[in-house]
PDB file of C-alpha atoms in Angstrom:
ATOM      1  CA  MET A 400       0.000   0.000   0.000  1.00 93.00           C
ATOM      2  CA  LYS A 401       1.133   3.514  -0.818  1.00 96.00           C
ATOM      3  CA  PHE A 402       0.159   6.604   1.143  1.00 97.00           C
ATOM      4  CA  ARG A 403      -0.755  10.162   0.215  1.00 98.00           C
ATOM      5  CA  THR A 404      -1.276  13.335   2.230  1.00 98.00           C
ATOM      6  CA  LEU A 405      -4.880  14.338   2.879  1.00 98.00           C
ATOM      7  CA  GLY A 406      -4.711  18.072   2.220  1.00 97.00           C
ATOM      8  CA  LYS A 407      -4.218  20.410   5.168  1.00 96.00           C
ATOM      9  CA  THR A 408      -4.746  17.587   7.678  1.00 97.00           C
ATOM     10  CA  GLY A 409      -1.220  16.305   7.131  1.00 96.00           C
ATOM     11  CA  TYR A 410      -2.564  12.766   7.597  1.00 98.00           C
ATOM     12  CA  LYS A 411      -0.746  10.144   5.550  1.00 98.00           C
ATOM     13  CA  ILE A 412      -3.577   7.928   4.385  1.00 98.00           C
ATOM     14  CA  SER A 413      -3.709   4.796   2.266  1.00 98.00           C
ATOM     15  CA  GLU A 414      -4.352   5.693  -1.350  1.00 97.00           C
ATOM     16  CA  VAL A 415      -6.934   2.908  -1.409  1.00 97.00           C
ATOM     17  CA  SER A 416      -9.075   3.447   1.673  1.00 98.00           C
ATOM     18  CA  LEU A 417     -12.534   2.200   2.628  1.00 97.00           C
ATOM     19  CA  GLY A 418     -15.969   3.726   2.280  1.00 95.00           C
ATOM     20  CA  THR A 419     -18.481   2.224   4.706  1.00 93.00           C
ATOM     21  CA  TRP A 420     -21.843   2.834   3.024  1.00 85.00           C
ATOM     22  CA  GLN A 421     -22.111  -0.966   2.635  1.00 81.00           C
ATOM     23  CA  LEU A 422     -20.283  -1.928   5.832  1.00 85.00           C
ATOM     24  CA  GLY A 423     -21.894  -4.891   7.585  1.00 73.00           C
ATOM     25  CA  GLY A 424     -24.276  -5.661   4.749  1.00 69.00           C
ATOM     26  CA  LYS A 425     -25.420  -4.675   1.303  1.00 67.00           C
ATOM     27  CA  TRP A 426     -27.796  -1.801   0.718  1.00 62.00           C
ATOM     28  CA  GLY A 427     -31.143  -2.488   2.365  1.00 64.00           C
ATOM     29  CA  THR A 428     -30.056  -5.607   4.294  1.00 74.00           C
ATOM     30  CA  PRO A 429     -29.768  -5.914   8.094  1.00 80.00           C
ATOM     31  CA  PHE A 430     -26.493  -4.793   9.671  1.00 84.00           C
ATOM     32  CA  ASP A 431     -24.112  -7.604  10.629  1.00 87.00           C
ATOM     33  CA  SER A 432     -21.701  -6.358  13.301  1.00 90.00           C
ATOM     34  CA  LYS A 433     -19.332  -9.321  12.901  1.00 91.00           C
ATOM     35  CA  ASP A 434     -19.075  -8.768   9.147  1.00 90.00           C
ATOM     36  CA  ALA A 435     -18.409  -5.096   9.851  1.00 92.00           C
ATOM     37  CA  ARG A 436     -15.582  -5.836  12.300  1.00 94.00           C
ATOM     38  CA  ASP A 437     -14.084  -8.482  10.022  1.00 94.00           C
ATOM     39  CA  THR A 438     -14.220  -6.147   7.018  1.00 94.00           C
ATOM     40  CA  LEU A 439     -12.482  -3.323   8.876  1.00 96.00           C
ATOM     41  CA  GLU A 440      -9.837  -5.726  10.190  1.00 96.00           C
ATOM     42  CA  GLU A 441      -9.245  -7.207   6.738  1.00 96.00           C
ATOM     43  CA  ALA A 442      -8.855  -3.733   5.269  1.00 96.00           C
ATOM     44  CA  TYR A 443      -6.369  -2.798   7.998  1.00 97.00           C
ATOM     45  CA  ASN A 444      -4.397  -5.988   7.344  1.00 97.00           C
ATOM     46  CA  HIS A 445      -4.140  -4.918   3.696  1.00 96.00           C
ATOM     47  CA  GLY A 446      -2.644  -1.554   4.674  1.00 97.00           C
ATOM     48  CA  VAL A 447      -5.820   0.539   4.776  1.00 97.00           C
ATOM     49  CA  ASN A 448      -5.565   3.199   7.493  1.00 98.00           C
ATOM     50  CA  PHE A 449      -8.451   5.512   6.581  1.00 98.00           C
ATOM     51  CA  PHE A 450     -12.190   4.912   6.831  1.00 98.00           C
ATOM     52  CA  ASP A 451     -15.054   7.051   5.592  1.00 97.00           C
ATOM     53  CA  THR A 452     -18.410   6.800   7.354  1.00 97.00           C
ATOM     54  CA  ALA A 453     -21.500   8.937   8.008  1.00 96.00           C
ATOM     55  CA  ASP A 454     -23.968   9.456  10.819  1.00 95.00           C
ATOM     56  CA  GLY A 455     -26.796   8.135   8.650  1.00 91.00           C
ATOM     57  CA  TYR A 456     -25.165   4.930   7.432  1.00 91.00           C
ATOM     58  CA  GLN A 457     -27.057   1.935   8.808  1.00 88.00           C
ATOM     59  CA  ASP A 458     -28.806   4.184  11.351  1.00 88.00           C
ATOM     60  CA  GLY A 459     -25.516   4.998  13.058  1.00 92.00           C
ATOM     61  CA  LYS A 460     -24.255   1.412  13.274  1.00 93.00           C
ATOM     62  CA  SER A 461     -21.505   2.140  10.738  1.00 93.00           C
ATOM     63  CA  GLU A 462     -20.226   5.000  12.896  1.00 96.00           C
ATOM     64  CA  GLN A 463     -20.298   2.760  15.943  1.00 96.00           C
ATOM     65  CA  ALA A 464     -18.306   0.035  14.193  1.00 95.00           C
ATOM     66  CA  VAL A 465     -15.713   2.450  12.839  1.00 97.00           C
ATOM     67  CA  GLY A 466     -15.464   4.186  16.215  1.00 97.00           C
ATOM     68  CA  GLU A 467     -14.869   0.915  18.020  1.00 97.00           C
ATOM     69  CA  PHE A 468     -12.163   0.011  15.509  1.00 97.00           C
ATOM     70  CA  VAL A 469     -10.272   3.301  15.590  1.00 97.00           C
ATOM     71  CA  ARG A 470     -10.266   3.353  19.377  1.00 97.00           C
ATOM     72  CA  SER A 471      -8.214   0.157  19.322  1.00 96.00           C
ATOM     73  CA  HIS A 472      -6.071   1.233  16.349  1.00 97.00           C
ATOM     74  CA  PRO A 473      -4.613   4.683  17.114  1.00 93.00           C
ATOM     75  CA  ASP A 474      -2.733   4.781  13.797  1.00 96.00           C
ATOM     76  CA  VAL A 475      -6.025   4.860  11.865  1.00 97.00           C
ATOM     77  CA  HIS A 476      -7.767   8.045  10.679  1.00 98.00           C
ATOM     78  CA  PHE A 477     -11.387   8.536   9.715  1.00 98.00           C
ATOM     79  CA  THR A 478     -13.963  10.937   8.463  1.00 98.00           C
ATOM     80  CA  THR A 479     -17.653  11.027   9.226  1.00 98.00           C
ATOM     81  CA  LYS A 480     -20.319  12.979   7.394  1.00 97.00           C
ATOM     82  CA  ILE A 481     -23.201  14.914   8.892  1.00 97.00           C
ATOM     83  CA  GLY A 482     -26.418  16.530   7.681  1.00 94.00           C
ATOM     84  CA  ARG A 483     -28.305  13.827   5.814  1.00 89.00           C
ATOM     85  CA  LYS A 484     -29.551  11.424   8.451  1.00 89.00           C
ATOM     86  CA  GLU A 485     -32.812  13.345   8.831  1.00 84.00           C
ATOM     87  CA  SER A 486     -35.186  13.923   5.945  1.00 77.00           C
ATOM     88  CA  PRO A 487     -36.343  15.647   3.909  1.00 76.00           C
ATOM     89  CA  LEU A 488     -32.948  17.234   3.299  1.00 77.00           C
ATOM     90  CA  SER A 489     -33.078  21.014   3.577  1.00 83.00           C
ATOM     91  CA  LEU A 490     -30.949  24.079   4.235  1.00 88.00           C
ATOM     92  CA  GLU A 491     -32.016  23.919   7.867  1.00 89.00           C
ATOM     93  CA  HIS A 492     -30.052  20.702   8.425  1.00 90.00           C
ATOM     94  CA  PHE A 493     -26.832  22.671   8.010  1.00 94.00           C
ATOM     95  CA  ASN A 494     -27.592  25.602  10.306  1.00 95.00           C
ATOM     96  CA  PRO A 495     -25.310  26.090  13.339  1.00 96.00           C
ATOM     97  CA  GLU A 496     -27.727  24.559  15.838  1.00 96.00           C
ATOM     98  CA  HIS A 497     -28.077  21.350  13.834  1.00 96.00           C
ATOM     99  CA  LEU A 498     -24.346  21.102  13.135  1.00 97.00           C
ATOM    100  CA  VAL A 499     -23.488  21.268  16.836  1.00 98.00           C
ATOM    101  CA  ARG A 500     -26.046  18.579  17.610  1.00 97.00           C
ATOM    102  CA  TYR A 501     -24.841  16.312  14.811  1.00 97.00           C
ATOM    103  CA  VAL A 502     -21.211  16.622  15.865  1.00 98.00           C
ATOM    104  CA  ASP A 503     -22.081  15.898  19.497  1.00 98.00           C
ATOM    105  CA  GLU A 504     -24.096  12.859  18.441  1.00 98.00           C
ATOM    106  CA  SER A 505     -21.249  11.552  16.268  1.00 98.00           C
ATOM    107  CA  LEU A 506     -18.753  12.016  19.103  1.00 98.00           C
ATOM    108  CA  LYS A 507     -20.992   9.973  21.377  1.00 98.00           C
ATOM    109  CA  ASN A 508     -21.755   7.366  18.723  1.00 97.00           C
ATOM    110  CA  MET A 509     -18.086   6.807  17.885  1.00 97.00           C
ATOM    111  CA  GLY A 510     -16.897   7.025  21.480  1.00 98.00           C
ATOM    112  CA  VAL A 511     -14.084   9.493  20.788  1.00 98.00           C
ATOM    113  CA  ASP A 512     -13.110  12.868  22.217  1.00 97.00           C
ATOM    114  CA  SER A 513     -12.555  14.520  18.828  1.00 98.00           C
ATOM    115  CA  LEU A 514     -13.461  13.716  15.237  1.00 98.00           C
ATOM    116  CA  ASP A 515     -10.531  13.523  12.798  1.00 98.00           C
ATOM    117  CA  MET A 516     -12.571  14.919   9.932  1.00 98.00           C
ATOM    118  CA  VAL A 517     -16.184  15.950   9.520  1.00 98.00           C
ATOM    119  CA  LEU A 518     -17.675  16.432   6.077  1.00 98.00           C
ATOM    120  CA  LEU A 519     -20.906  18.283   5.463  1.00 98.00           C
ATOM    121  CA  HIS A 520     -22.912  15.590   3.698  1.00 95.00           C
ATOM    122  CA  CYS A 521     -23.989  16.978   0.322  1.00 93.00           C
ATOM    123  CA  PRO A 522     -25.559  20.245   1.473  1.00 95.00           C
ATOM    124  CA  PRO A 523     -27.805  22.084  -1.006  1.00 93.00           C
ATOM    125  CA  MET A 524     -25.992  24.565  -3.222  1.00 94.00           C
ATOM    126  CA  MET A 525     -27.481  27.537  -1.377  1.00 95.00           C
ATOM    127  CA  ASN A 526     -25.627  26.490   1.795  1.00 95.00           C
ATOM    128  CA  TYR A 527     -22.356  27.475   0.162  1.00 96.00           C
ATOM    129  CA  TYR A 528     -23.646  31.046   0.135  1.00 96.00           C
ATOM    130  CA  MET A 529     -24.440  30.903   3.862  1.00 95.00           C
ATOM    131  CA  PRO A 530     -21.058  31.481   5.548  1.00 96.00           C
ATOM    132  CA  GLU A 531     -22.509  30.900   9.009  1.00 96.00           C
ATOM    133  CA  THR A 532     -22.545  27.177   8.147  1.00 96.00           C
ATOM    134  CA  PHE A 533     -18.793  27.138   7.678  1.00 97.00           C
ATOM    135  CA  PHE A 534     -18.064  29.600  10.484  1.00 97.00           C
ATOM    136  CA  GLU A 535     -19.765  27.171  12.862  1.00 98.00           C
ATOM    137  CA  MET A 536     -17.432  24.419  11.660  1.00 98.00           C
ATOM    138  CA  ASP A 537     -14.494  26.766  12.340  1.00 98.00           C
ATOM    139  CA  LYS A 538     -15.827  27.247  15.865  1.00 98.00           C
ATOM    140  CA  LEU A 539     -16.180  23.489  16.434  1.00 98.00           C
ATOM    141  CA  LYS A 540     -12.611  23.081  15.262  1.00 98.00           C
ATOM    142  CA  LYS A 541     -11.347  25.708  17.723  1.00 98.00           C
ATOM    143  CA  GLN A 542     -13.255  23.931  20.493  1.00 98.00           C
ATOM    144  CA  GLY A 543     -11.437  20.705  19.642  1.00 98.00           C
ATOM    145  CA  LYS A 544     -14.585  18.726  18.880  1.00 98.00           C
ATOM    146  CA  ILE A 545     -13.320  18.271  15.341  1.00 98.00           C
ATOM    147  CA  GLN A 546      -9.800  18.359  13.966  1.00 98.00           C
ATOM    148  CA  ASN A 547     -10.646  19.145  10.340  1.00 98.00           C
ATOM    149  CA  TYR A 548     -13.687  19.634   8.160  1.00 98.00           C
ATOM    150  CA  GLY A 549     -14.721  19.625   4.538  1.00 98.00           C
ATOM    151  CA  VAL A 550     -17.622  18.755   2.267  1.00 98.00           C
ATOM    152  CA  SER A 551     -18.995  15.826   0.351  1.00 97.00           C
ATOM    153  CA  VAL A 552     -20.469  17.130  -2.890  1.00 97.00           C
ATOM    154  CA  GLU A 553     -22.610  16.063  -5.808  1.00 93.00           C
ATOM    155  CA  ARG A 554     -21.312  18.581  -8.351  1.00 94.00           C
ATOM    156  CA  VAL A 555     -18.062  20.235  -9.315  1.00 96.00           C
ATOM    157  CA  GLU A 556     -19.513  23.717  -8.801  1.00 96.00           C
ATOM    158  CA  GLU A 557     -20.204  22.913  -5.139  1.00 97.00           C
ATOM    159  CA  GLY A 558     -16.626  21.789  -4.630  1.00 97.00           C
ATOM    160  CA  ILE A 559     -15.277  24.951  -6.225  1.00 97.00           C
ATOM    161  CA  LYS A 560     -17.456  27.182  -4.021  1.00 97.00           C
ATOM    162  CA  ALA A 561     -16.400  25.242  -0.919  1.00 98.00           C
ATOM    163  CA  LEU A 562     -12.797  26.249  -1.569  1.00 98.00           C
ATOM    164  CA  SER A 563     -13.791  29.733  -0.406  1.00 97.00           C
ATOM    165  CA  TYR A 564     -13.776  28.388   3.165  1.00 97.00           C
ATOM    166  CA  ASP A 565     -11.137  26.837   5.414  1.00 96.00           C
ATOM    167  CA  ILE A 566     -11.841  23.255   4.359  1.00 98.00           C
ATOM    168  CA  SER A 567      -9.287  20.439   4.392  1.00 98.00           C
ATOM    169  CA  ALA A 568     -10.922  17.984   1.998  1.00 98.00           C
ATOM    170  CA  VAL A 569     -13.617  17.502  -0.615  1.00 98.00           C
ATOM    171  CA  GLU A 570     -15.276  14.176  -1.274  1.00 98.00           C
ATOM    172  CA  ILE A 571     -16.487  14.042  -4.860  1.00 98.00           C
ATOM    173  CA  ILE A 572     -17.792  11.490  -7.364  1.00 96.00           C
ATOM    174  CA  PHE A 573     -14.914  10.656  -9.686  1.00 97.00           C
ATOM    175  CA  ASN A 574     -14.454   7.559 -11.832  1.00 96.00           C
ATOM    176  CA  MET A 575     -14.118   6.378 -15.429  1.00 97.00           C
ATOM    177  CA  PHE A 576     -17.691   7.552 -16.018  1.00 96.00           C
ATOM    178  CA  ARG A 577     -17.326  10.883 -14.207  1.00 95.00           C
ATOM    179  CA  LEU A 578     -14.238  12.696 -15.490  1.00 96.00           C
ATOM    180  CA  ARG A 579     -15.326  16.326 -15.228  1.00 95.00           C
ATOM    181  CA  PRO A 580     -13.744  16.991 -11.781  1.00 96.00           C
ATOM    182  CA  ALA A 581     -10.289  16.464 -13.300  1.00 96.00           C
ATOM    183  CA  ASP A 582     -10.760  19.234 -15.871  1.00 92.00           C
ATOM    184  CA  LEU A 583     -10.661  22.202 -13.476  1.00 93.00           C
ATOM    185  CA  PHE A 584     -11.449  21.292  -9.900  1.00 97.00           C
ATOM    186  CA  PHE A 585      -8.402  19.103  -9.234  1.00 98.00           C
ATOM    187  CA  ASP A 586      -5.974  21.929 -10.017  1.00 97.00           C
ATOM    188  CA  LEU A 587      -7.910  24.361  -7.823  1.00 98.00           C
ATOM    189  CA  ALA A 588      -7.935  21.882  -4.937  1.00 98.00           C
ATOM    190  CA  LYS A 589      -4.173  21.336  -5.213  1.00 97.00           C
ATOM    191  CA  LYS A 590      -3.530  25.085  -5.183  1.00 97.00           C
ATOM    192  CA  ASN A 591      -5.603  25.364  -1.996  1.00 98.00           C
ATOM    193  CA  ASN A 592      -3.960  22.313  -0.375  1.00 98.00           C
ATOM    194  CA  VAL A 593      -7.328  20.590  -0.167  1.00 98.00           C
ATOM    195  CA  GLY A 594      -7.392  16.801  -0.246  1.00 98.00           C
ATOM    196  CA  ILE A 595      -9.702  14.888  -2.573  1.00 98.00           C
ATOM    197  CA  LEU A 596     -11.520  11.696  -1.645  1.00 98.00           C
ATOM    198  CA  ALA A 597     -12.885   9.953  -4.739  1.00 98.00           C
ATOM    199  CA  ARG A 598     -16.271   8.450  -3.954  1.00 96.00           C
ATOM    200  CA  VAL A 599     -18.557   6.169  -5.992  1.00 94.00           C
ATOM    201  CA  PRO A 600     -15.363   4.985  -7.715  1.00 95.00           C
ATOM    202  CA  LEU A 601     -16.961   1.905  -9.277  1.00 94.00           C
ATOM    203  CA  ALA A 602     -20.164   3.655 -10.353  1.00 92.00           C
ATOM    204  CA  SER A 603     -22.340   1.580  -7.989  1.00 84.00           C
ATOM    205  CA  GLY A 604     -20.713  -1.599  -9.252  1.00 85.00           C
ATOM    206  CA  LEU A 605     -21.044  -0.950 -12.980  1.00 93.00           C
ATOM    207  CA  LEU A 606     -17.277  -0.627 -13.280  1.00 95.00           C
ATOM    208  CA  THR A 607     -16.689  -4.052 -11.788  1.00 91.00           C
ATOM    209  CA  GLY A 608     -17.639  -5.280 -15.239  1.00 87.00           C
ATOM    210  CA  LYS A 609     -19.807  -8.017 -13.738  1.00 88.00           C
ATOM    211  CA  TYR A 610     -23.248  -6.621 -14.533  1.00 84.00           C
ATOM    212  CA  THR A 611     -25.247  -7.371 -17.658  1.00 82.00           C
ATOM    213  CA  ALA A 612     -28.422  -6.042 -19.202  1.00 81.00           C
ATOM    214  CA  ASP A 613     -30.289  -8.794 -17.334  1.00 81.00           C
ATOM    215  CA  THR A 614     -28.806  -8.184 -13.869  1.00 82.00           C
ATOM    216  CA  LYS A 615     -31.492  -7.729 -11.208  1.00 81.00           C
ATOM    217  CA  PHE A 616     -31.024  -5.898  -7.919  1.00 71.00           C
ATOM    218  CA  ALA A 617     -32.993  -6.310  -4.703  1.00 72.00           C
ATOM    219  CA  PRO A 618     -36.288  -4.369  -4.603  1.00 69.00           C
ATOM    220  CA  GLU A 619     -35.031  -2.063  -1.824  1.00 72.00           C
ATOM    221  CA  ASP A 620     -31.584  -1.546  -3.398  1.00 68.00           C
ATOM    222  CA  HIS A 621     -30.944   2.038  -4.542  1.00 67.00           C
ATOM    223  CA  ARG A 622     -29.839   0.565  -7.885  1.00 70.00           C
ATOM    224  CA  THR A 623     -33.484  -0.419  -8.325  1.00 68.00           C
ATOM    225  CA  THR A 624     -35.245   2.492  -6.653  1.00 70.00           C
ATOM    226  CA  ASN A 625     -33.095   5.528  -7.457  1.00 60.00           C
ATOM    227  CA  ARG A 626     -32.183   5.228 -11.120  1.00 73.00           C
ATOM    228  CA  HIS A 627     -33.901   8.510 -11.885  1.00 70.00           C
ATOM    229  CA  GLY A 628     -33.182  10.261  -8.584  1.00 62.00           C
ATOM    230  CA  GLU A 629     -36.398   9.239  -6.857  1.00 56.00           C
ATOM    231  CA  GLN A 630     -34.763   9.011  -3.400  1.00 62.00           C
ATOM    232  CA  PHE A 631     -31.633  11.170  -3.597  1.00 62.00           C
ATOM    233  CA  ASP A 632     -29.313  12.687  -6.163  1.00 62.00           C
ATOM    234  CA  LYS A 633     -29.212  10.603  -9.328  1.00 63.00           C
ATOM    235  CA  GLY A 634     -25.422  10.800  -9.413  1.00 65.00           C
ATOM    236  CA  GLU A 635     -25.228   8.534  -6.352  1.00 71.00           C
ATOM    237  CA  THR A 636     -26.574   5.633  -8.431  1.00 67.00           C
ATOM    238  CA  PHE A 637     -24.439   4.434 -11.363  1.00 74.00           C
ATOM    239  CA  SER A 638     -22.875   7.935 -11.325  1.00 80.00           C
ATOM    240  CA  GLY A 639     -25.997   9.220 -13.042  1.00 80.00           C
ATOM    241  CA  VAL A 640     -25.378   7.042 -16.099  1.00 87.00           C
ATOM    242  CA  ASP A 641     -28.265   5.232 -17.772  1.00 89.00           C
ATOM    243  CA  TYR A 642     -27.844   1.603 -16.736  1.00 86.00           C
ATOM    244  CA  LEU A 643     -27.887  -0.033 -20.180  1.00 90.00           C
ATOM    245  CA  THR A 644     -25.584   2.664 -21.551  1.00 91.00           C
ATOM    246  CA  GLY A 645     -23.245   1.976 -18.647  1.00 90.00           C
ATOM    247  CA  VAL A 646     -23.218  -1.754 -19.388  1.00 92.00           C
ATOM    248  CA  LYS A 647     -22.284  -1.066 -23.021  1.00 95.00           C
ATOM    249  CA  ALA A 648     -19.530   1.349 -22.018  1.00 94.00           C
ATOM    250  CA  THR A 649     -18.193  -1.099 -19.437  1.00 95.00           C
ATOM    251  CA  ASN A 650     -18.041  -3.918 -21.952  1.00 95.00           C
ATOM    252  CA  GLU A 651     -16.107  -1.716 -24.340  1.00 97.00           C
ATOM    253  CA  LEU A 652     -13.676  -0.734 -21.589  1.00 97.00           C
ATOM    254  CA  LYS A 653     -13.059  -4.399 -20.744  1.00 96.00           C
ATOM    255  CA  ASP A 654     -12.521  -5.257 -24.391  1.00 96.00           C
ATOM    256  CA  ARG A 655     -10.241  -2.347 -25.289  1.00 97.00           C
ATOM    257  CA  LEU A 656      -8.247  -2.503 -22.045  1.00 97.00           C
ATOM    258  CA  GLY A 657      -7.979  -6.262 -22.373  1.00 95.00           C
ATOM    259  CA  THR A 658      -8.989  -7.084 -18.814  1.00 94.00           C
ATOM    260  CA  ASP A 659     -11.416  -9.256 -16.872  1.00 90.00           C
ATOM    261  CA  ASN A 660     -10.502  -7.387 -13.678  1.00 89.00           C
ATOM    262  CA  LEU A 661     -11.993  -4.024 -14.531  1.00 95.00           C
ATOM    263  CA  ALA A 662     -12.742  -3.136 -10.895  1.00 93.00           C
ATOM    264  CA  ALA A 663      -9.076  -2.975  -9.903  1.00 94.00           C
ATOM    265  CA  MET A 664      -8.193  -1.113 -13.103  1.00 96.00           C
ATOM    266  CA  ALA A 665     -11.004   1.382 -12.515  1.00 97.00           C
ATOM    267  CA  LEU A 666      -9.588   2.148  -9.070  1.00 97.00           C
ATOM    268  CA  ARG A 667      -6.031   2.334 -10.431  1.00 97.00           C
ATOM    269  CA  PHE A 668      -7.211   4.812 -13.059  1.00 98.00           C
ATOM    270  CA  ILE A 669      -8.367   7.183 -10.325  1.00 98.00           C
ATOM    271  CA  LEU A 670      -4.968   6.960  -8.642  1.00 98.00           C
ATOM    272  CA  MET A 671      -3.344   8.263 -11.832  1.00 98.00           C
ATOM    273  CA  PHE A 672      -4.413  11.739 -10.675  1.00 98.00           C
ATOM    274  CA  ASP A 673      -2.050  13.124  -8.051  1.00 97.00           C
ATOM    275  CA  ALA A 674      -4.698  15.528  -6.746  1.00 98.00           C
ATOM    276  CA  VAL A 675      -6.562  12.505  -5.386  1.00 98.00           C
ATOM    277  CA  SER A 676      -5.609  11.736  -1.786  1.00 98.00           C
ATOM    278  CA  ALA A 677      -7.485   8.439  -1.689  1.00 98.00           C
ATOM    279  CA  VAL A 678     -10.128   6.430  -3.474  1.00 98.00           C
ATOM    280  CA  ILE A 679     -12.791   5.044  -1.126  1.00 97.00           C
ATOM    281  CA  PRO A 680     -14.487   1.969  -2.588  1.00 95.00           C
ATOM    282  CA  GLY A 681     -16.956   0.172  -0.358  1.00 90.00           C
ATOM    283  CA  ALA A 682     -17.043  -3.421   0.786  1.00 87.00           C
ATOM    284  CA  SER A 683     -19.951  -5.314   2.275  1.00 79.00           C
ATOM    285  CA  ASN A 684     -17.776  -8.219   3.425  1.00 82.00           C
ATOM    286  CA  PRO A 685     -14.075  -9.052   3.945  1.00 87.00           C
ATOM    287  CA  ASN A 686     -13.797 -10.914   0.628  1.00 84.00           C
ATOM    288  CA  GLN A 687     -14.128  -7.669  -1.333  1.00 87.00           C
ATOM    289  CA  ILE A 688     -11.153  -6.011   0.352  1.00 92.00           C
ATOM    290  CA  ASP A 689      -8.543  -7.861  -1.689  1.00 90.00           C
ATOM    291  CA  ARG A 690     -10.305  -6.827  -4.906  1.00 85.00           C
ATOM    292  CA  ASN A 691     -10.095  -3.188  -3.870  1.00 91.00           C
ATOM    293  CA  THR A 692      -6.553  -3.055  -2.511  1.00 93.00           C
ATOM    294  CA  THR A 693      -5.126  -4.932  -5.501  1.00 91.00           C
ATOM    295  CA  ALA A 694      -5.497  -1.653  -7.372  1.00 92.00           C
ATOM    296  CA  ALA A 695      -2.562  -0.168  -5.448  1.00 90.00           C
ATOM    297  CA  GLU A 696      -0.306  -2.886  -6.867  1.00 92.00           C
ATOM    298  CA  LEU A 697      -1.214  -2.460 -10.534  1.00 94.00           C
ATOM    299  CA  PRO A 698       1.151  -0.673 -12.931  1.00 96.00           C
ATOM    300  CA  ALA A 699       0.408   2.878 -14.002  1.00 96.00           C
ATOM    301  CA  PHE A 700      -1.846   3.374 -17.012  1.00 97.00           C
ATOM    302  CA  THR A 701      -0.075   4.046 -20.288  1.00 98.00           C
ATOM    303  CA  ASP A 702      -0.977   7.110 -22.322  1.00 98.00           C
ATOM    304  CA  ALA A 703      -2.834   4.795 -24.713  1.00 98.00           C
ATOM    305  CA  GLN A 704      -4.886   3.312 -21.878  1.00 98.00           C
ATOM    306  CA  MET A 705      -5.748   6.754 -20.541  1.00 98.00           C
ATOM    307  CA  GLN A 706      -6.943   7.708 -24.022  1.00 98.00           C
ATOM    308  CA  ILE A 707      -9.135   4.604 -24.221  1.00 98.00           C
ATOM    309  CA  VAL A 708     -10.941   5.688 -21.057  1.00 97.00           C
ATOM    310  CA  ARG A 709     -11.409   9.183 -22.459  1.00 97.00           C
ATOM    311  CA  ASP A 710     -12.664   7.824 -25.806  1.00 97.00           C
ATOM    312  CA  VAL A 711     -15.268   5.597 -24.158  1.00 96.00           C
ATOM    313  CA  TYR A 712     -16.339   8.442 -21.886  1.00 95.00           C
ATOM    314  CA  ASP A 713     -16.698  10.835 -24.818  1.00 95.00           C
ATOM    315  CA  GLN A 714     -18.659   8.297 -26.851  1.00 94.00           C
ATOM    316  CA  TYR A 715     -21.117   7.048 -24.235  1.00 93.00           C
ATOM    317  CA  ILE A 716     -21.120   9.229 -21.150  1.00 92.00           C
ATOM    318  CA  LYS A 717     -20.070  12.867 -21.592  1.00 87.00           C
ATOM    319  CA  ASN A 718     -23.147  14.335 -23.205  1.00 83.00           C
ATOM    320  CA  PRO A 719     -25.882  12.472 -21.278  1.00 71.00           C
ATOM    321  CA  VAL A 720     -24.206  13.077 -17.890  1.00 73.00           C
TER     322      VAL A 720
END
């Protein structure tokens, strides 16, 4: 495993880290605490030292599992996200009163004295024009309740606006099907010493290359229920790509890149960008950890391979998304 610096935090984190949206079970299934512990331990054994969670994941059980793990592994860092566990999502969820409550609840849930990193969890665009939101995070930092803060965003424009504040990191959707952040935002983040966490790196599993036109997902799975943004932002599901279009693009990537292990290559592609501090693929069980961390061992993409990704993106994805 290789390590990169997470922006202003100074933390040296594993370039392949772990997102915990699926920790302890797949989307919509009951939480399995043993699977969660085993998955975190397996990741750690593979060199992963950074975990991304949120107060709303599995009704707080993900936070609890990550908190328990980091308390016994002082060399591990983490981020948690706040603001989306209550619905419907609104500007009010990011006002100072709510932010203080969320941070206090996360501190209690994780059993720690201070949170390494807190990300505002996809606030509405108007929140970026409400400086009191960010000033409250500055205050929480001065109080020692949090060490660093940043934002998790849906769109590039939100990330750019967030750079106006004293943030340490931005979590943004970036993968072979979502290349736009690299065009402008990455350079701006580097100039501001802001770390980038690449989320949804496998486009909700599309970029594993294992799905077909006939693949069925569980009725409660967001890949069934949110294809058109019915529950939350469409970009969270298949990166906003039409499913059948995504399957076609994935098959072409596999063919032109000459691989049956597209998942690892898709993660390695993201690591080609030095602005990225870490990629945070998820894992619902320990067996998926090896698939993810293998990416750190793959050779760098050639110029020709990088162009293949761009060609497929331009042909299938750029205009619709």
